[in-house]
Tab-separated table of N, CA and C in Angstrom:
chain	number	residue	atom	x	y	z
A	240	MET	N	27.582	45.770	17.791
A	240	MET	CA	28.322	46.021	19.012
A	240	MET	C	27.587	45.385	20.192
A	241	SER	N	28.292	44.637	20.984
A	241	SER	CA	27.700	43.925	22.115
A	241	SER	C	27.534	44.843	23.322
A	242	THR	N	26.423	44.668	24.001
A	242	THR	CA	26.188	45.424	25.234
A	242	THR	C	26.511	44.582	26.462
A	243	LYS	N	26.971	43.375	26.224
A	243	LYS	CA	27.328	42.492	27.335
A	243	LYS	C	28.679	42.903	27.908
A	244	PRO	N	28.847	42.779	29.229
A	244	PRO	CA	30.158	43.071	29.818
A	244	PRO	C	31.175	41.999	29.438
A	245	LYS	N	32.423	42.383	29.452
A	245	LYS	CA	33.515	41.452	29.158
A	245	LYS	C	33.750	40.558	30.382
A	246	LEU	N	33.883	39.271	30.139
A	246	LEU	CA	34.127	38.306	31.214
A	246	LEU	C	35.544	38.475	31.761
A	247	THR	N	35.655	38.497	33.080
A	247	THR	CA	36.954	38.569	33.762
A	247	THR	C	37.106	37.329	34.628
A	248	VAL	N	38.283	37.106	35.155
A	248	VAL	CA	38.508	35.960	36.041
A	248	VAL	C	37.615	36.071	37.277
A	249	ASN	N	37.507	37.267	37.851
A	249	ASN	CA	36.647	37.444	39.030
A	249	ASN	C	35.190	37.130	38.714
A	250	LEU	N	34.702	37.607	37.568
A	250	LEU	CA	33.329	37.313	37.170
A	250	LEU	C	33.150	35.830	36.880
A	251	LEU	N	34.145	35.213	36.265
A	251	LEU	CA	34.087	33.783	35.987
A	251	LEU	C	33.927	32.996	37.287
A	252	CYS	N	34.695	33.342	38.295
A	252	CYS	CA	34.609	32.655	39.591
A	252	CYS	C	33.248	32.878	40.239
A	253	LYS	N	32.759	34.107	40.169
A	253	LYS	CA	31.442	34.426	40.743
A	253	LYS	C	30.346	33.628	40.032
A	254	GLU	N	30.379	33.610	38.712
A	254	GLU	CA	29.365	32.899	37.933
A	254	GLU	C	29.483	31.384	38.102
A	255	ALA	N	30.695	30.879	38.270
A	255	ALA	CA	30.878	29.442	38.514
A	255	ALA	C	30.204	29.045	39.821
A	256	ASN	N	30.316	29.892	40.832
A	256	ASN	CA	29.671	29.629	42.114
A	256	ASN	C	28.149	29.625	41.967
A	257	ILE	N	27.608	30.607	41.260
A	257	ILE	CA	26.160	30.678	41.027
A	257	ILE	C	25.689	29.449	40.257
A	258	PHE	N	26.422	29.102	39.200
A	258	PHE	CA	26.078	27.939	38.378
A	258	PHE	C	26.114	26.656	39.207
A	259	ALA	N	27.148	26.490	40.009
A	259	ALA	CA	27.283	25.280	40.829
A	259	ALA	C	26.136	25.174	41.831
A	260	GLN	N	25.771	26.281	42.452
A	260	GLN	CA	24.649	26.272	43.400
A	260	GLN	C	23.350	25.883	42.691
A	261	LYS	N	23.143	26.450	41.522
A	261	LYS	CA	21.937	26.167	40.739
A	261	LYS	C	21.897	24.695	40.317
A	262	GLU	N	23.012	24.201	39.817
A	262	GLU	CA	23.067	22.815	39.349
A	262	GLU	C	22.992	21.804	40.496
A	263	SER	N	23.403	22.209	41.683
A	263	SER	CA	23.374	21.301	42.839
A	263	SER	C	21.958	20.870	43.193
A	264	SER	N	20.987	21.698	42.867
A	264	SER	CA	19.604	21.354	43.192
A	264	SER	C	18.792	21.011	41.943
A	265	HIS	N	19.461	20.868	40.810
A	265	HIS	CA	18.795	20.572	39.536
A	265	HIS	C	18.979	19.099	39.186
A	266	PHE	N	17.868	18.423	38.927
A	266	PHE	CA	17.929	17.031	38.492
A	266	PHE	C	17.749	17.012	36.982
A	267	GLU	N	18.706	16.426	36.287
A	267	GLU	CA	18.719	16.449	34.829
A	267	GLU	C	18.295	15.097	34.261
A	268	PRO	N	17.059	14.996	33.742
A	268	PRO	CA	16.586	13.726	33.183
A	268	PRO	C	17.463	13.196	32.048
A	269	ALA	N	18.084	14.082	31.279
A	269	ALA	CA	18.930	13.649	30.152
A	269	ALA	C	20.140	12.849	30.621
A	270	LEU	N	20.522	13.004	31.891
A	270	LEU	CA	21.696	12.296	32.413
A	270	LEU	C	21.324	11.052	33.216
A	271	TYR	N	20.029	10.737	33.304
A	271	TYR	CA	19.607	9.558	34.052
A	271	TYR	C	20.192	8.298	33.406
A	272	GLY	N	20.866	7.505	34.193
A	272	GLY	CA	21.460	6.261	33.713
A	272	GLY	C	22.807	6.422	33.030
A	273	VAL	N	23.247	7.643	32.796
A	273	VAL	CA	24.538	7.882	32.138
A	273	VAL	C	25.653	7.666	33.154
A	274	THR	N	26.590	6.804	32.808
A	274	THR	CA	27.709	6.513	33.715
A	274	THR	C	29.048	6.984	33.155
A	275	ASP	N	29.048	7.428	31.917
A	275	ASP	CA	30.276	7.890	31.271
A	275	ASP	C	30.640	9.278	31.794
A	276	GLY	N	31.683	9.340	32.614
A	276	GLY	CA	32.110	10.598	33.212
A	276	GLY	C	32.459	11.659	32.190
A	277	LYS	N	33.039	11.245	31.066
A	277	LYS	CA	33.408	12.208	30.019
A	277	LYS	C	32.153	12.846	29.421
A	278	ALA	N	31.119	12.051	29.208
A	278	ALA	CA	29.860	12.575	28.661
A	278	ALA	C	29.213	13.555	29.637
A	279	ILE	N	29.239	13.229	30.916
A	279	ILE	CA	28.672	14.116	31.938
A	279	ILE	C	29.478	15.408	32.009
A	280	GLY	N	30.798	15.275	31.980
A	280	GLY	CA	31.666	16.447	32.014
A	280	GLY	C	31.432	17.362	30.829
A	281	THR	N	31.341	16.785	29.642
A	281	THR	CA	31.097	17.566	28.432
A	281	THR	C	29.742	18.262	28.510
A	282	TYR	N	28.733	17.538	28.988
A	282	TYR	CA	27.397	18.118	29.142
A	282	TYR	C	27.442	19.344	30.052
A	283	LEU	N	28.087	19.217	31.216
A	283	LEU	CA	28.149	20.326	32.172
A	283	LEU	C	29.009	21.482	31.652
A	284	GLU	N	30.102	21.162	30.972
A	284	GLU	CA	30.943	22.219	30.394
A	284	GLU	C	30.151	23.042	29.379
A	285	HIS	N	29.416	22.363	28.495
A	285	HIS	CA	28.626	23.063	27.481
A	285	HIS	C	27.509	23.881	28.126
A	286	LYS	N	26.894	23.327	29.166
A	286	LYS	CA	25.824	24.046	29.861
A	286	LYS	C	26.374	25.309	30.538
A	287	PHE	N	27.553	25.215	31.123
A	287	PHE	CA	28.166	26.384	31.757
A	287	PHE	C	28.535	27.434	30.708
A	288	GLN	N	29.043	26.991	29.570
A	288	GLN	CA	29.378	27.936	28.489
A	288	GLN	C	28.121	28.671	28.019
A	289	ARG	N	26.994	27.948	27.858
A	289	ARG	CA	25.733	28.594	27.460
A	289	ARG	C	25.291	29.609	28.518
A	290	PHE	N	25.421	29.225	29.784
A	290	PHE	CA	25.078	30.083	30.919
A	290	PHE	C	25.865	31.393	30.849
A	291	LEU	N	27.152	31.295	30.536
A	291	LEU	CA	28.004	32.488	30.452
A	291	LEU	C	27.715	33.328	29.213
A	292	ARG	N	27.470	32.664	28.080
A	292	ARG	CA	27.225	33.388	26.814
A	292	ARG	C	26.012	34.311	26.903
A	293	GLU	N	25.034	33.935	27.737
A	293	GLU	CA	23.841	34.770	27.893
A	293	GLU	C	24.172	36.109	28.545
A	294	LYS	N	25.259	36.154	29.322
A	294	LYS	CA	25.562	37.339	30.128
A	294	LYS	C	26.815	38.099	29.713
A	295	TYR	N	27.788	37.398	29.115
A	295	TYR	CA	29.112	38.002	28.928
A	295	TYR	C	29.635	37.849	27.516
A	296	GLU	N	30.539	38.733	27.191
A	296	GLU	CA	31.304	38.682	25.952
A	296	GLU	C	32.664	38.073	26.287
A	297	TYR	N	33.053	37.020	25.572
A	297	TYR	CA	34.361	36.403	25.797
A	297	TYR	C	34.706	35.482	24.640
A	298	VAL	N	35.967	35.156	24.545
A	298	VAL	CA	36.434	34.205	23.537
A	298	VAL	C	36.298	32.813	24.129
A	299	GLU	N	35.520	31.992	23.454
A	299	GLU	CA	35.284	30.629	23.927
A	299	GLU	C	36.276	29.683	23.266
A	300	GLY	N	37.002	28.964	24.092
A	300	GLY	CA	37.918	27.956	23.580
A	300	GLY	C	37.204	26.622	23.500
A	301	SER	N	37.972	25.560	23.457
A	301	SER	CA	37.395	24.217	23.443
A	301	SER	C	38.441	23.235	23.920
A	302	SER	N	37.960	22.065	24.318
A	302	SER	CA	38.904	21.043	24.758
A	302	SER	C	39.819	20.629	23.609
A	303	ALA	N	39.307	20.706	22.382
A	303	ALA	CA	40.137	20.376	21.224
A	303	ALA	C	41.260	21.395	21.047
A	304	LYS	N	40.985	22.656	21.420
A	304	LYS	CA	41.996	23.712	21.317
A	304	LYS	C	42.874	23.762	22.558
A	305	GLY	N	42.477	23.043	23.598
A	305	GLY	CA	43.329	22.929	24.774
A	305	GLY	C	42.947	23.735	25.984
A	306	ILE	N	42.198	24.818	25.835
A	306	ILE	CA	41.850	25.648	26.990
A	306	ILE	C	40.475	26.284	26.743
A	307	ASP	N	39.624	26.262	27.756
A	307	ASP	CA	38.240	26.708	27.604
A	307	ASP	C	38.064	28.223	27.564
A	308	PHE	N	38.897	28.950	28.284
A	308	PHE	CA	38.819	30.417	28.339
A	308	PHE	C	40.207	30.989	28.038
A	309	PRO	N	40.610	30.973	26.762
A	309	PRO	CA	41.986	31.353	26.412
A	309	PRO	C	42.370	32.777	26.809
A	310	GLU	N	41.469	33.739	26.678
A	310	GLU	CA	41.802	35.125	27.049
A	310	GLU	C	42.050	35.274	28.550
A	311	LEU	N	41.397	34.430	29.333
A	311	LEU	CA	41.544	34.487	30.792
A	311	LEU	C	42.612	33.525	31.296
A	312	GLU	N	43.129	32.699	30.389
A	312	GLU	CA	44.099	31.654	30.737
A	312	GLU	C	43.548	30.731	31.820
A	313	VAL	N	42.312	30.257	31.565
A	313	VAL	CA	41.628	29.351	32.491
A	313	VAL	C	41.069	28.176	31.698
A	314	ASP	N	41.304	26.976	32.200
A	314	ASP	CA	40.727	25.771	31.626
A	314	ASP	C	39.717	25.218	32.621
A	315	MET	N	38.704	24.547	32.118
A	315	MET	CA	37.647	24.007	32.963
A	315	MET	C	37.709	22.482	32.972
A	316	LYS	N	37.547	21.900	34.155
A	316	LYS	CA	37.493	20.446	34.315
A	316	LYS	C	36.253	20.107	35.123
A	317	VAL	N	35.634	18.988	34.814
A	317	VAL	CA	34.497	18.478	35.575
A	317	VAL	C	34.861	17.074	36.008
A	318	THR	N	34.680	16.783	37.297
A	318	THR	CA	35.050	15.473	37.814
A	318	THR	C	34.045	15.006	38.856
A	319	ARG	N	33.915	13.719	38.984
A	319	ARG	CA	32.990	13.135	39.958
A	319	ARG	C	33.679	13.019	41.311
A	320	ILE	N	32.944	13.318	42.372
A	320	ILE	CA	33.527	13.321	43.715
A	320	ILE	C	34.046	11.938	44.115
A	321	THR	N	33.382	10.875	43.659
A	321	THR	CA	33.801	9.519	44.020
A	321	THR	C	34.908	8.980	43.124
A	322	GLN	N	35.178	9.664	42.034
A	322	GLN	CA	36.240	9.237	41.117
A	322	GLN	C	36.897	10.482	40.534
A	323	PRO	N	37.776	11.109	41.313
A	323	PRO	CA	38.389	12.367	40.864
A	323	PRO	C	39.072	12.247	39.509
A	324	GLN	N	39.201	13.376	38.868
A	324	GLN	CA	39.794	13.495	37.531
A	324	GLN	C	41.046	12.643	37.403
A	325	SER	N	40.999	11.717	36.467
A	325	SER	CA	42.162	10.856	36.274
A	325	SER	C	43.066	11.371	35.159
A	326	SER	N	42.519	12.204	34.287
A	326	SER	CA	43.370	12.733	33.220
A	326	SER	C	44.183	13.891	33.779
A	327	CYS	N	45.459	13.737	33.724
A	327	CYS	CA	46.365	14.735	34.290
A	327	CYS	C	46.713	15.764	33.222
A	328	PRO	N	46.507	17.070	33.502
A	328	PRO	CA	46.819	18.073	32.489
A	328	PRO	C	48.314	18.330	32.315
A	329	PHE	N	49.133	17.754	33.191
A	329	PHE	CA	50.575	17.991	33.113
A	329	PHE	C	51.204	17.131	32.023
A	330	LYS	N	52.018	17.750	31.197
A	330	LYS	CA	52.696	17.018	30.130
A	330	LYS	C	54.078	16.551	30.550
A	331	SER	N	54.575	17.113	31.655
A	331	SER	CA	55.906	16.731	32.120
A	331	SER	C	56.022	16.984	33.616
A	332	ALA	N	57.038	16.411	34.228
A	332	ALA	CA	57.304	16.642	35.650
A	332	ALA	C	57.610	18.119	35.886
A	333	ARG	N	58.247	18.760	34.923
A	333	ARG	CA	58.570	20.185	35.038
A	333	ARG	C	57.296	21.028	35.212
A	334	GLN	N	56.254	20.703	34.442
A	334	GLN	CA	54.986	21.424	34.577
A	334	GLN	C	54.380	21.211	35.956
A	335	LYS	N	54.522	20.015	36.489
A	335	LYS	CA	53.976	19.725	37.808
A	335	LYS	C	54.647	20.587	38.872
A	336	ILE	N	55.918	20.845	38.710
A	336	ILE	CA	56.673	21.640	39.679
A	336	ILE	C	56.431	23.132	39.471
A	337	TYR	N	56.499	23.585	38.222
A	337	TYR	CA	56.426	25.018	37.936
A	337	TYR	C	55.037	25.500	37.525
A	338	GLY	N	54.119	24.589	37.334
A	338	GLY	CA	52.755	24.976	36.990
A	338	GLY	C	52.436	24.817	35.524
A	339	LEU	N	51.157	24.893	35.246
A	339	LEU	CA	50.663	24.710	33.889
A	339	LEU	C	50.826	25.951	33.024
A	340	GLY	N	50.886	27.104	33.657
A	340	GLY	CA	50.906	28.344	32.894
A	340	GLY	C	49.503	28.902	32.711
A	341	TYR	N	48.516	28.218	33.258
A	341	TYR	CA	47.136	28.705	33.247
A	341	TYR	C	46.433	28.168	34.484
A	342	SER	N	45.270	28.721	34.768
A	342	SER	CA	44.508	28.309	35.949
A	342	SER	C	43.468	27.260	35.579
A	343	LEU	N	43.013	26.526	36.581
A	343	LEU	CA	41.962	25.531	36.385
A	343	LEU	C	40.720	25.927	37.167
A	344	LEU	N	39.568	25.799	36.523
A	344	LEU	CA	38.273	25.925	37.172
A	344	LEU	C	37.724	24.507	37.239
A	345	VAL	N	37.506	24.000	38.446
A	345	VAL	CA	37.102	22.603	38.614
A	345	VAL	C	35.697	22.535	39.203
A	346	PHE	N	34.816	21.832	38.501
A	346	PHE	CA	33.488	21.517	39.019
A	346	PHE	C	33.514	20.065	39.477
A	347	VAL	N	33.063	19.824	40.694
A	347	VAL	CA	33.001	18.468	41.239
A	347	VAL	C	31.531	18.122	41.430
A	348	TYR	N	31.108	16.981	40.884
A	348	TYR	CA	29.703	16.601	40.998
A	348	TYR	C	29.550	15.271	41.719
A	349	ASP	N	28.364	15.066	42.258
A	349	ASP	CA	27.978	13.799	42.870
A	349	ASP	C	26.696	13.384	42.174
A	350	LYS	N	26.733	12.279	41.460
A	350	LYS	CA	25.588	11.865	40.651
A	350	LYS	C	24.911	10.653	41.262
A	351	THR	N	23.611	10.778	41.448
A	351	THR	CA	22.791	9.634	41.853
A	351	THR	C	21.576	9.606	40.945
A	352	ASP	N	21.180	8.415	40.554
A	352	ASP	CA	19.991	8.268	39.717
A	352	ASP	C	18.817	7.893	40.606
A	353	ASP	N	17.744	8.648	40.484
A	353	ASP	CA	16.523	8.392	41.241
A	353	ASP	C	15.403	8.199	40.231
A	354	SER	N	14.780	7.044	40.251
A	354	SER	CA	13.753	6.730	39.255
A	354	SER	C	12.438	7.466	39.493
A	355	ASP	N	12.326	8.172	40.598
A	355	ASP	CA	11.075	8.908	40.883
A	355	ASP	C	10.980	10.196	40.117
C-alpha cells in the first residue's frame, strides 16, 4: 500500500511550477550540443515524470498511448521558445473549435550551450 498522496490537477500544476523553476537554473551537461527538439522534449518529460513519481501516486501514460496523465486528462508538451511546438495535437478542425477533450501542460524552454 502506497503512502504517497494521489496526484490531482492542482498538485500537477503546483509541481510543474516548482519543476520549471528548478530546471530554469539547472545546466544539464547531457544536453550540451543537442539540437534535436524532440530529444530535449523527451528528456524533460521523463525527468518531470521521475520528479512526480518520487512524491505522488498516479497512472503514468506515454506519448505512445497518447496522453501523459490519463486519469487527470492532461497531456504534456515541451517546446522551445524560439521554435514553438509545430506538432499540432488537433486531428480535425472540429477539435480545434470544440477542444481536445483533455488539458495540456506546456513547458517552454530556452536552450543555450555554454562551453564553460
